[in-house]
PDB file of C-alpha atoms in Angstrom:
ATOM      1  CA  VAL X   1       0.007   3.383  -0.515  1.00  0.00           C
ATOM      2  CA  ARG X   2       0.719   3.581   3.212  1.00  0.00           C
ATOM      3  CA  VAL X   3       3.982   5.445   3.538  1.00  0.00           C
ATOM      4  CA  ARG X   4       5.163   8.535   5.377  1.00  0.00           C
ATOM      5  CA  VAL X   5       4.246  10.997   2.635  1.00  0.00           C
ATOM      6  CA  ARG X   6       2.329  14.206   3.177  1.00  0.00           C
ATOM      7  CA  VAL X   7       0.703  14.244  -0.265  1.00  0.00           C
ATOM      8  CA  ARG X   8       0.542  11.662  -3.055  1.00  0.00           C
ATOM      9  CA  VAL X   9      -1.498  11.966  -6.234  1.00  0.00           C
ATOM     10  CA  ARG X  10      -1.417   9.724  -9.276  1.00  0.00           C
ATOM     11  CA  VAL X  11      -3.166  10.155 -12.610  1.00  0.00           C
ATOM     12  CA  ARG X  12      -3.282   7.670 -15.477  1.00  0.00           C
ATOM     13  CA  VAL X  13      -4.102   8.773 -19.030  1.00  0.00           C
ATOM     14  CA  ARG X  14      -3.758   7.433 -22.562  1.00  0.00           C
ATOM     15  CA  VAL X  15      -2.123   9.823 -25.032  1.00  0.00           C
ATOM     16  CA  ARG X  16      -1.740   8.914 -28.702  1.00  0.00           C
ATOM     17  CA  GLY X  17      -1.555   5.183 -27.994  1.00  0.00           C
ATOM     18  CA  ASP X  18       0.776   5.400 -24.960  1.00  0.00           C
ATOM     19  CA  THR X  19      -0.278   5.070 -21.331  1.00  0.00           C
ATOM     20  CA  VAL X  20       1.199   7.868 -19.209  1.00  0.00           C
ATOM     21  CA  CYS X  21       1.240   7.907 -15.415  1.00  0.00           C
ATOM     22  CA  PHE X  22       1.762  11.175 -13.521  1.00  0.00           C
ATOM     23  CA  VAL X  23       2.864  10.792  -9.898  1.00  0.00           C
ATOM     24  CA  ALA X  24       3.008  13.818  -7.575  1.00  0.00           C
ATOM     25  CA  VAL X  25       4.384  13.498  -4.041  1.00  0.00           C
ATOM     26  CA  HIS X  26       5.444  15.621  -1.092  1.00  0.00           C
ATOM     27  CA  VAL X  27       7.999  13.687   0.955  1.00  0.00           C
ATOM     28  CA  PRO X  28       8.643  14.670   4.624  1.00  0.00           C
ATOM     29  CA  ALA X  29      11.487  17.078   5.359  1.00  0.00           C
ATOM     30  CA  GLY X  30      14.561  16.765   7.585  1.00  0.00           C
ATOM     31  CA  ASP X  31      18.258  17.598   7.409  1.00  0.00           C
ATOM     32  CA  GLN X  32      19.667  14.538   9.188  1.00  0.00           C
ATOM     33  CA  VAL X  33      21.152  11.454   7.518  1.00  0.00           C
ATOM     34  CA  ARG X  34      18.322   9.334   8.925  1.00  0.00           C
ATOM     35  CA  ASP X  35      15.840  11.640   7.185  1.00  0.00           C
ATOM     36  CA  PHE X  36      17.592  10.984   3.865  1.00  0.00           C
ATOM     37  CA  HIS X  37      17.328   7.222   4.326  1.00  0.00           C
ATOM     38  CA  ARG X  38      13.662   7.597   5.281  1.00  0.00           C
ATOM     39  CA  ARG X  39      12.925   9.600   2.129  1.00  0.00           C
ATOM     40  CA  VAL X  40      14.664   7.024  -0.060  1.00  0.00           C
ATOM     41  CA  ALA X  41      12.615   4.273   1.579  1.00  0.00           C
ATOM     42  CA  ASP X  42       9.368   6.220   1.147  1.00  0.00           C
ATOM     43  CA  ILE X  43       9.984   6.853  -2.556  1.00  0.00           C
ATOM     44  CA  GLY X  44      10.823   3.189  -3.068  1.00  0.00           C
ATOM     45  CA  ASP X  45       7.607   2.159  -1.300  1.00  0.00           C
ATOM     46  CA  ILE X  46       5.540   4.389  -3.558  1.00  0.00           C
ATOM     47  CA  CYS X  47       7.133   2.896  -6.681  1.00  0.00           C
ATOM     48  CA  SER X  48       6.519  -0.672  -5.540  1.00  0.00           C
ATOM     49  CA  LYS X  49       3.070  -0.287  -3.952  1.00  0.00           C
ATOM     50  CA  LEU X  50       1.265   2.262  -6.095  1.00  0.00           C
ATOM     51  CA  GLU X  51      -1.718   0.675  -7.853  1.00  0.00           C
ATOM     52  CA  PHE X  52      -4.619   1.606 -10.096  1.00  0.00           C
ATOM     53  CA  LEU X  53      -7.781  -0.342  -9.286  1.00  0.00           C
ATOM     54  CA  GLU X  54     -10.087   1.265 -11.853  1.00  0.00           C
ATOM     55  CA  CYS X  55     -10.425   4.061 -14.368  1.00  0.00           C
ATOM     56  CA  LEU X  56     -13.088   6.065 -16.182  1.00  0.00           C
ATOM     57  CA  ARG X  57     -13.602   5.329 -19.884  1.00  0.00           C
ATOM     58  CA  LEU X  58     -15.474   7.561 -22.310  1.00  0.00           C
ATOM     59  CA  VAL X  59     -17.656   5.274 -24.418  1.00  0.00           C
ATOM     60  CA  PRO X  60     -18.143   6.602 -27.980  1.00  0.00           C
ATOM     61  CA  ALA X  61     -21.702   7.079 -29.247  1.00  0.00           C
ATOM     62  CA  LEU X  62     -21.321   4.228 -31.769  1.00  0.00           C
ATOM     63  CA  GLU X  63     -20.721   1.763 -28.929  1.00  0.00           C
ATOM     64  CA  HIS X  64     -23.713   2.882 -26.873  1.00  0.00           C
ATOM     65  CA  ALA X  65     -27.175   1.428 -27.348  1.00  0.00           C
ATOM     66  CA  ARG X  66     -28.861   4.829 -27.175  1.00  0.00           C
ATOM     67  CA  GLY X  67     -26.431   6.432 -29.574  1.00  0.00           C
ATOM     68  CA  HIS X  68     -24.826   8.951 -27.245  1.00  0.00           C
ATOM     69  CA  ARG X  69     -21.556   9.086 -25.353  1.00  0.00           C
ATOM     70  CA  HIS X  70     -21.268   8.226 -21.693  1.00  0.00           C
ATOM     71  CA  VAL X  71     -18.624   7.412 -19.088  1.00  0.00           C
ATOM     72  CA  GLU X  72     -18.217   3.967 -17.593  1.00  0.00           C
ATOM     73  CA  VAL X  73     -16.011   2.574 -14.826  1.00  0.00           C
ATOM     74  CA  MET X  74     -13.456  -0.039 -15.848  1.00  0.00           C
ATOM     75  CA  LYS X  75     -12.009  -2.344 -13.194  1.00  0.00           C
ATOM     76  CA  PHE X  76      -8.403  -3.506 -13.439  1.00  0.00           C
ATOM     77  CA  ARG X  77      -7.898  -7.133 -12.421  1.00  0.00           C
ATOM     78  CA  PRO X  78      -5.203  -7.461 -11.298  1.00  0.00           C
ATOM     79  CA  PRO X  79      -4.498  -3.804 -10.400  1.00  0.00           C
ATOM     80  CA  LEU X  80      -2.069  -1.885 -12.608  1.00  0.00           C
ATOM     81  CA  SER X  81       1.313  -0.785 -11.241  1.00  0.00           C
ATOM     82  CA  LEU X  82       3.831   1.773 -12.508  1.00  0.00           C
ATOM     83  CA  ASP X  83       5.382  -0.922 -14.703  1.00  0.00           C
ATOM     84  CA  HIS X  84       2.107  -1.177 -16.640  1.00  0.00           C
ATOM     85  CA  HIS X  85       2.682   2.260 -18.187  1.00  0.00           C
ATOM     86  CA  ASP X  86       4.691   3.284 -21.222  1.00  0.00           C
ATOM     87  CA  LYS X  87       5.691   6.596 -19.650  1.00  0.00           C
ATOM     88  CA  VAL X  88       5.922   7.686 -16.010  1.00  0.00           C
ATOM     89  CA  ILE X  89       6.395  11.302 -14.956  1.00  0.00           C
ATOM     90  CA  TRP X  90       7.422  11.718 -11.322  1.00  0.00           C
ATOM     91  CA  MET X  91       7.226  15.152  -9.705  1.00  0.00           C
ATOM     92  CA  GLY X  92       6.988  16.906  -6.380  1.00  0.00           C
ATOM     93  CA  ASP X  93       8.799  18.230  -3.355  1.00  0.00           C
ATOM     94  CA  LEU X  94      11.142  15.303  -2.734  1.00  0.00           C
ATOM     95  CA  ASN X  95      12.891  17.237   0.063  1.00  0.00           C
ATOM     96  CA  LEU X  96      16.262  15.799  -0.926  1.00  0.00           C
ATOM     97  CA  ARG X  97      19.103  18.059   0.168  1.00  0.00           C
ATOM     98  CA  LEU X  98      22.732  18.905  -0.577  1.00  0.00           C
ATOM     99  CA  ARG X  99      25.499  17.031   1.235  1.00  0.00           C
ATOM    100  CA  CYS X 100      27.745  20.004   1.892  1.00  0.00           C
ATOM    101  CA  ALA X 101      28.146  22.810   4.395  1.00  0.00           C
ATOM    102  CA  GLY X 102      25.380  25.391   4.443  1.00  0.00           C
ATOM    103  CA  ALA X 103      27.715  28.329   3.874  1.00  0.00           C
ATOM    104  CA  GLU X 104      29.283  26.614   0.858  1.00  0.00           C
ATOM    105  CA  ALA X 105      25.896  25.715  -0.576  1.00  0.00           C
ATOM    106  CA  ARG X 106      24.662  29.271  -0.128  1.00  0.00           C
ATOM    107  CA  ALA X 107      27.692  30.745  -1.892  1.00  0.00           C
ATOM    108  CA  CYS X 108      27.391  28.332  -4.851  1.00  0.00           C
ATOM    109  CA  ALA X 109      23.620  28.846  -5.110  1.00  0.00           C
ATOM    110  CA  LEU X 110      24.161  32.557  -5.744  1.00  0.00           C
ATOM    111  CA  ASP X 111      26.643  31.927  -8.571  1.00  0.00           C
ATOM    112  CA  PRO X 112      25.188  30.388 -11.770  1.00  0.00           C
ATOM    113  CA  LYS X 113      28.675  29.276 -12.831  1.00  0.00           C
ATOM    114  CA  ARG X 114      28.856  27.014  -9.766  1.00  0.00           C
ATOM    115  CA  TRP X 115      25.423  25.353 -10.033  1.00  0.00           C
ATOM    116  CA  ARG X 116      26.864  22.356 -11.846  1.00  0.00           C
ATOM    117  CA  LEU X 117      29.518  21.974  -9.164  1.00  0.00           C
ATOM    118  CA  LEU X 118      26.874  22.246  -6.451  1.00  0.00           C
ATOM    119  CA  SER X 119      24.670  19.597  -8.097  1.00  0.00           C
ATOM    120  CA  GLY X 120      27.449  17.080  -7.443  1.00  0.00           C
ATOM    121  CA  PHE X 121      26.439  17.131  -3.762  1.00  0.00           C
ATOM    122  CA  ASP X 122      22.754  16.521  -4.495  1.00  0.00           C
ATOM    123  CA  GLU X 123      21.231  13.614  -2.539  1.00  0.00           C
ATOM    124  CA  LEU X 124      18.959  12.585  -5.412  1.00  0.00           C
ATOM    125  CA  TYR X 125      21.901  12.357  -7.826  1.00  0.00           C
ATOM    126  CA  SER X 126      23.798  10.257  -5.290  1.00  0.00           C
ATOM    127  CA  ALA X 127      20.872   7.893  -4.664  1.00  0.00           C
ATOM    128  CA  MET X 128      20.140   7.491  -8.386  1.00  0.00           C
ATOM    129  CA  ALA X 129      23.819   6.864  -9.191  1.00  0.00           C
ATOM    130  CA  SER X 130      23.821   3.927  -6.778  1.00  0.00           C
ATOM    131  CA  PHE X 131      20.428   2.709  -8.095  1.00  0.00           C
ATOM    132  CA  ARG X 132      18.862   3.149  -4.651  1.00  0.00           C
ATOM    133  CA  VAL X 133      15.928   5.231  -5.847  1.00  0.00           C
ATOM    134  CA  LEU X 134      13.947   5.829  -9.077  1.00  0.00           C
ATOM    135  CA  PRO X 135      15.989   3.435 -11.273  1.00  0.00           C
ATOM    136  CA  HIS X 136      15.852   4.076 -15.018  1.00  0.00           C
ATOM    137  CA  PHE X 137      14.356   7.553 -14.523  1.00  0.00           C
ATOM    138  CA  GLN X 138      15.881  10.584 -16.222  1.00  0.00           C
ATOM    139  CA  GLU X 139      16.040  14.261 -15.369  1.00  0.00           C
ATOM    140  CA  GLY X 140      17.138  17.397 -17.178  1.00  0.00           C
ATOM    141  CA  ARG X 141      20.194  19.330 -16.068  1.00  0.00           C
ATOM    142  CA  LEU X 142      19.757  21.583 -13.060  1.00  0.00           C
ATOM    143  CA  ASP X 143      20.426  24.799 -14.952  1.00  0.00           C
ATOM    144  CA  PHE X 144      18.557  26.926 -12.442  1.00  0.00           C
ATOM    145  CA  ALA X 145      19.170  28.033  -8.866  1.00  0.00           C
ATOM    146  CA  PRO X 146      18.239  25.765  -5.956  1.00  0.00           C
ATOM    147  CA  THR X 147      14.502  26.130  -5.392  1.00  0.00           C
ATOM    148  CA  TYR X 148      14.546  25.968  -1.564  1.00  0.00           C
ATOM    149  CA  LYS X 149      14.491  27.626   0.964  1.00  0.00           C
ATOM    150  CA  TYR X 150      13.714  31.332   0.456  1.00  0.00           C
ATOM    151  CA  ASP X 151      12.361  34.001   2.737  1.00  0.00           C
ATOM    152  CA  VAL X 152       8.836  34.421   1.387  1.00  0.00           C
ATOM    153  CA  GLY X 153       8.503  37.402  -0.953  1.00  0.00           C
ATOM    154  CA  THR X 154      12.270  37.782  -1.444  1.00  0.00           C
ATOM    155  CA  ASP X 155      15.222  36.296  -3.317  1.00  0.00           C
ATOM    156  CA  VAL X 156      17.080  35.717  -0.042  1.00  0.00           C
ATOM    157  CA  TYR X 157      17.782  32.179   1.101  1.00  0.00           C
ATOM    158  CA  ASP X 158      16.632  31.233   4.602  1.00  0.00           C
ATOM    159  CA  SER X 159      17.694  33.938   7.031  1.00  0.00           C
ATOM    160  CA  SER X 160      15.900  32.438  10.033  1.00  0.00           C
ATOM    161  CA  ALA X 161      17.718  31.021  13.045  1.00  0.00           C
ATOM    162  CA  LYS X 162      17.791  27.593  11.342  1.00  0.00           C
ATOM    163  CA  GLN X 163      19.723  28.952   8.317  1.00  0.00           C
ATOM    164  CA  ARG X 164      18.646  26.000   6.138  1.00  0.00           C
ATOM    165  CA  ALA X 165      21.035  25.288   3.274  1.00  0.00           C
ATOM    166  CA  PRO X 166      19.703  25.828  -0.270  1.00  0.00           C
ATOM    167  CA  ALA X 167      18.688  22.679  -2.169  1.00  0.00           C
ATOM    168  CA  TRP X 168      16.917  21.462  -5.299  1.00  0.00           C
ATOM    169  CA  THR X 169      14.008  19.905  -3.431  1.00  0.00           C
ATOM    170  CA  ASP X 170      11.444  20.376  -6.228  1.00  0.00           C
ATOM    171  CA  ARG X 171      12.058  17.929  -9.071  1.00  0.00           C
ATOM    172  CA  ILE X 172      10.479  16.396 -12.168  1.00  0.00           C
ATOM    173  CA  LEU X 173      11.772  13.129 -13.657  1.00  0.00           C
ATOM    174  CA  TRP X 174      10.501  10.748 -16.314  1.00  0.00           C
ATOM    175  CA  ARG X 175      10.821   7.160 -17.477  1.00  0.00           C
ATOM    176  CA  GLY X 176      10.013   5.744 -20.902  1.00  0.00           C
ATOM    177  CA  SER X 177      11.335   5.426 -24.425  1.00  0.00           C
ATOM    178  CA  ARG X 178      11.421   8.034 -27.201  1.00  0.00           C
ATOM    179  CA  VAL X 179      10.990  10.951 -24.800  1.00  0.00           C
ATOM    180  CA  ARG X 180      12.734  14.207 -25.682  1.00  0.00           C
ATOM    181  CA  LEU X 181      13.313  16.994 -23.186  1.00  0.00           C
ATOM    182  CA  LEU X 182      12.296  20.426 -24.506  1.00  0.00           C
ATOM    183  CA  SER X 183      12.475  22.509 -21.342  1.00  0.00           C
ATOM    184  CA  TYR X 184      13.266  22.155 -17.635  1.00  0.00           C
ATOM    185  CA  THR X 185      13.263  25.385 -15.677  1.00  0.00           C
ATOM    186  CA  SER X 186      12.215  27.224 -12.540  1.00  0.00           C
ATOM    187  CA  TYR X 187      10.379  30.504 -12.010  1.00  0.00           C
ATOM    188  CA  PRO X 188      12.366  32.774  -9.672  1.00  0.00           C
ATOM    189  CA  ALA X 189       9.930  35.674 -10.127  1.00  0.00           C
ATOM    190  CA  LEU X 190       7.200  33.742  -8.263  1.00  0.00           C
ATOM    191  CA  ARG X 191       7.989  34.620  -4.648  1.00  0.00           C
ATOM    192  CA  THR X 192       4.730  33.694  -2.886  1.00  0.00           C
ATOM    193  CA  SER X 193       6.283  30.624  -1.238  1.00  0.00           C
ATOM    194  CA  ASP X 194       9.550  29.564   0.371  1.00  0.00           C
ATOM    195  CA  HIS X 195       9.998  27.322  -2.719  1.00  0.00           C
ATOM    196  CA  ARG X 196      10.367  28.264  -6.386  1.00  0.00           C
ATOM    197  CA  PRO X 197       8.106  26.287  -8.751  1.00  0.00           C
ATOM    198  CA  VAL X 198       9.608  24.254 -11.594  1.00  0.00           C
ATOM    199  CA  SER X 199       8.190  22.899 -14.856  1.00  0.00           C
ATOM    200  CA  VAL X 200       9.170  20.488 -17.608  1.00  0.00           C
ATOM    201  CA  LEU X 201       8.066  20.139 -21.229  1.00  0.00           C
ATOM    202  CA  LEU X 202       8.558  16.722 -22.839  1.00  0.00           C
ATOM    203  CA  SER X 203       7.847  15.485 -26.352  1.00  0.00           C
ATOM    204  CA  TYR X 204       7.445  12.013 -27.833  1.00  0.00           C
ATOM    205  CA  PRO X 205       6.088  10.667 -31.140  1.00  0.00           C
ATOM    206  CA  PRO X 206       2.854   8.659 -31.251  1.00  0.00           C
ATOM    207  CA  THR X 207       2.982   4.874 -31.435  1.00  0.00           C
ATOM    208  CA  ALA X 208       2.507   3.092 -34.755  1.00  0.00           C
ATOM    209  CA  ALA X 209      -0.952   1.948 -33.686  1.00  0.00           C
ATOM    210  CA  ALA X 210      -1.977   5.485 -32.851  1.00  0.00           C
ATOM    211  CA  SER X 211      -0.646   6.758 -36.161  1.00  0.00           C
ATOM    212  CA  THR X 212      -2.937   4.479 -38.136  1.00  0.00           C
ATOM    213  CA  ALA X 213      -5.914   5.707 -36.108  1.00  0.00           C
ATOM    214  CA  HIS X 214      -5.319   9.391 -36.910  1.00  0.00           C
ATOM    215  CA  SER X 215      -4.992  11.370 -40.089  1.00  0.00           C
ATOM    216  CA  ARG X 216      -1.555  11.626 -41.641  1.00  0.00           C
ATOM    217  CA  SER X 217      -1.097  15.261 -40.622  1.00  0.00           C
ATOM    218  CA  GLU X 218      -2.264  14.622 -37.064  1.00  0.00           C
ATOM    219  CA  ALA X 219      -0.093  11.544 -36.606  1.00  0.00           C
ATOM    220  CA  ALA X 220       2.983  13.400 -37.814  1.00  0.00           C
ATOM    221  CA  ALA X 221       2.798  15.877 -34.932  1.00  0.00           C
ATOM    222  CA  PRO X 222       4.568  14.694 -31.754  1.00  0.00           C
ATOM    223  CA  ALA X 223       2.628  14.433 -28.534  1.00  0.00           C
ATOM    224  CA  THR X 224       3.727  16.583 -25.625  1.00  0.00           C
ATOM    225  CA  ALA X 225       3.397  16.183 -21.901  1.00  0.00           C
ATOM    226  CA  ALA X 226       3.862  19.090 -19.551  1.00  0.00           C
ATOM    227  CA  ALA X 227       4.201  18.907 -15.785  1.00  0.00           C
ATOM    228  CA  ALA X 228       4.692  21.493 -13.101  1.00  0.00           C
ATOM    229  CA  VAL X 229       5.550  21.388  -9.412  1.00  0.00           C
ATOM    230  CA  PRO X 230       3.845  24.281  -7.582  1.00  0.00           C
ATOM    231  CA  ALA X 231       5.623  26.073  -4.802  1.00  0.00           C
ATOM    232  CA  THR X 232       3.507  24.940  -1.891  1.00  0.00           C
ATOM    233  CA  ARG X 233      -2.537  -0.537 -21.140  1.00  0.00           C
ATOM    234  CA  GLY X 234      -5.588  -1.034 -21.019  1.00  0.00           C
ATOM    235  CA  LEU X 235      -7.697  -3.510 -19.098  1.00  0.00           C
ATOM    236  CA  HIS X 236      -6.077  -6.869 -18.154  1.00  0.00           C
ATOM    237  CA  SER X 237      -3.031  -6.098 -20.297  1.00  0.00           C
ATOM    238  CA  PRO X 238       0.573  -6.955 -19.262  1.00  0.00           C
ATOM    239  CA  PRO X 239       3.284  -4.291 -18.939  1.00  0.00           C
ATOM    240  CA  PRO X 240       4.277  -2.742 -22.294  1.00  0.00           C
ATOM    241  CA  SER X 241       6.727  -5.086 -24.012  1.00  0.00           C
ATOM    242  CA  SER X 242       9.011  -2.216 -25.067  1.00  0.00           C
ATOM    243  CA  TRP X 243       9.364  -1.055 -21.461  1.00  0.00           C
ATOM    244  CA  LEU X 244       9.994  -4.581 -20.164  1.00  0.00           C
ATOM    245  CA  ARG X 245      12.713  -5.103 -22.762  1.00  0.00           C
ATOM    246  CA  GLU X 246      14.381  -1.865 -21.683  1.00  0.00           C
ATOM    247  CA  LYS X 247      14.078  -2.814 -18.030  1.00  0.00           C
ATOM    248  CA  LYS X 248      15.597  -6.280 -18.548  1.00  0.00           C
ATOM    249  CA  ARG X 249      18.501  -4.867 -20.593  1.00  0.00           C
ATOM    250  CA  ALA X 250      19.212  -2.297 -17.874  1.00  0.00           C
ATOM    251  CA  GLU X 251      19.069  -4.926 -15.153  1.00  0.00           C
ATOM    252  CA  ARG X 252      21.484  -7.192 -17.041  1.00  0.00           C
ATOM    253  CA  ALA X 253      23.820  -4.270 -17.654  1.00  0.00           C
ATOM    254  CA  THR X 254      23.871  -3.263 -13.997  1.00  0.00           C
ATOM    255  CA  HIS X 255      23.992  -6.768 -12.506  1.00  0.00           C
ATOM    256  CA  GLY X 256      27.216  -7.178 -10.594  1.00  0.00           C
ATOM    257  CA  MET X 257      28.247  -3.609 -11.342  1.00  0.00           C
ATOM    258  CA  HIS X 258      30.969  -2.308  -9.017  1.00  0.00           C
ATOM    259  CA  SER X 259      30.848   1.168  -7.551  1.00  0.00           C
ATOM    260  CA  SER X 260      33.786   2.168  -9.718  1.00  0.00           C
ATOM    261  CA  THR X 261      31.643   1.768 -12.842  1.00  0.00           C
ATOM    262  CA  ALA X 262      28.495   3.414 -11.479  1.00  0.00           C
ATOM    263  CA  PRO X 263      27.377   6.667 -13.141  1.00  0.00           C
ATOM    264  CA  LYS X 264      29.727   9.445 -12.094  1.00  0.00           C
ATOM    265  CA  LEU X 265      28.605  12.592 -10.341  1.00  0.00           C
ATOM    266  CA  PRO X 266      29.647  15.976 -11.713  1.00  0.00           C
ATOM    267  CA  SER X 267      33.201  16.842 -10.849  1.00  0.00           C
ATOM    268  CA  ASN X 268      33.794  18.815  -7.669  1.00  0.00           C
ATOM    269  CA  ARG X 269      36.223  20.982  -9.541  1.00  0.00           C
ATOM    270  CA  GLU X 270      35.362  23.901 -11.740  1.00  0.00           C
TER     271      GLU X 270
END
């Protein structure tokens, strides 16, 4: 994926019958409008160009001629994209800012009662509401203080000459059916960086196929996927049919949608 991104990591795993893709990115910073458009373009490029060419598969002992387990490399032809996964968890320092004056953002960031108001100026919310970036992804409510930018070792927002406005730059979103949000929070006590780390805990039940492969008690327990942002289908298979159905329904629902019917941002009034 050749885009202007400082760091990009992707991991593909199979959990209880579902394929889950974790994508971690660090998008370049910048406070100007052109920087916002560049970030939106970079995120879109990652979504469209990210591919998996191969994976490692643990071969059970029963399938091996010598009777012991080993790992083999499986090639994907054609390569797998994000759409070939049942669940996608997207995380990282997206560097998206708040579209409001720095002094106003700073005052709201210090008042938990005004966090919801402040989130209405969030660039990610705005871009997602207009379907410009990460379509069909979901995120928990921002019920924690903006995670950027602090003086290292303190709870004070940027006191340097630049006086950068606070923002929720560190985010975790997900896409996929039957996912339930259990927790989405930050860790203000960790002051070793100019960012505050965030984490999410998600839960989803196993697929029917996975249930038949496990014991009744094991299948009854939901699978969980946890992801954290630090302060610094198998081979040859098509995209999951359930995800494609969801995607087509969403595309039909949004086709020809006017801005007046787009998802609304939080009110700017208390």
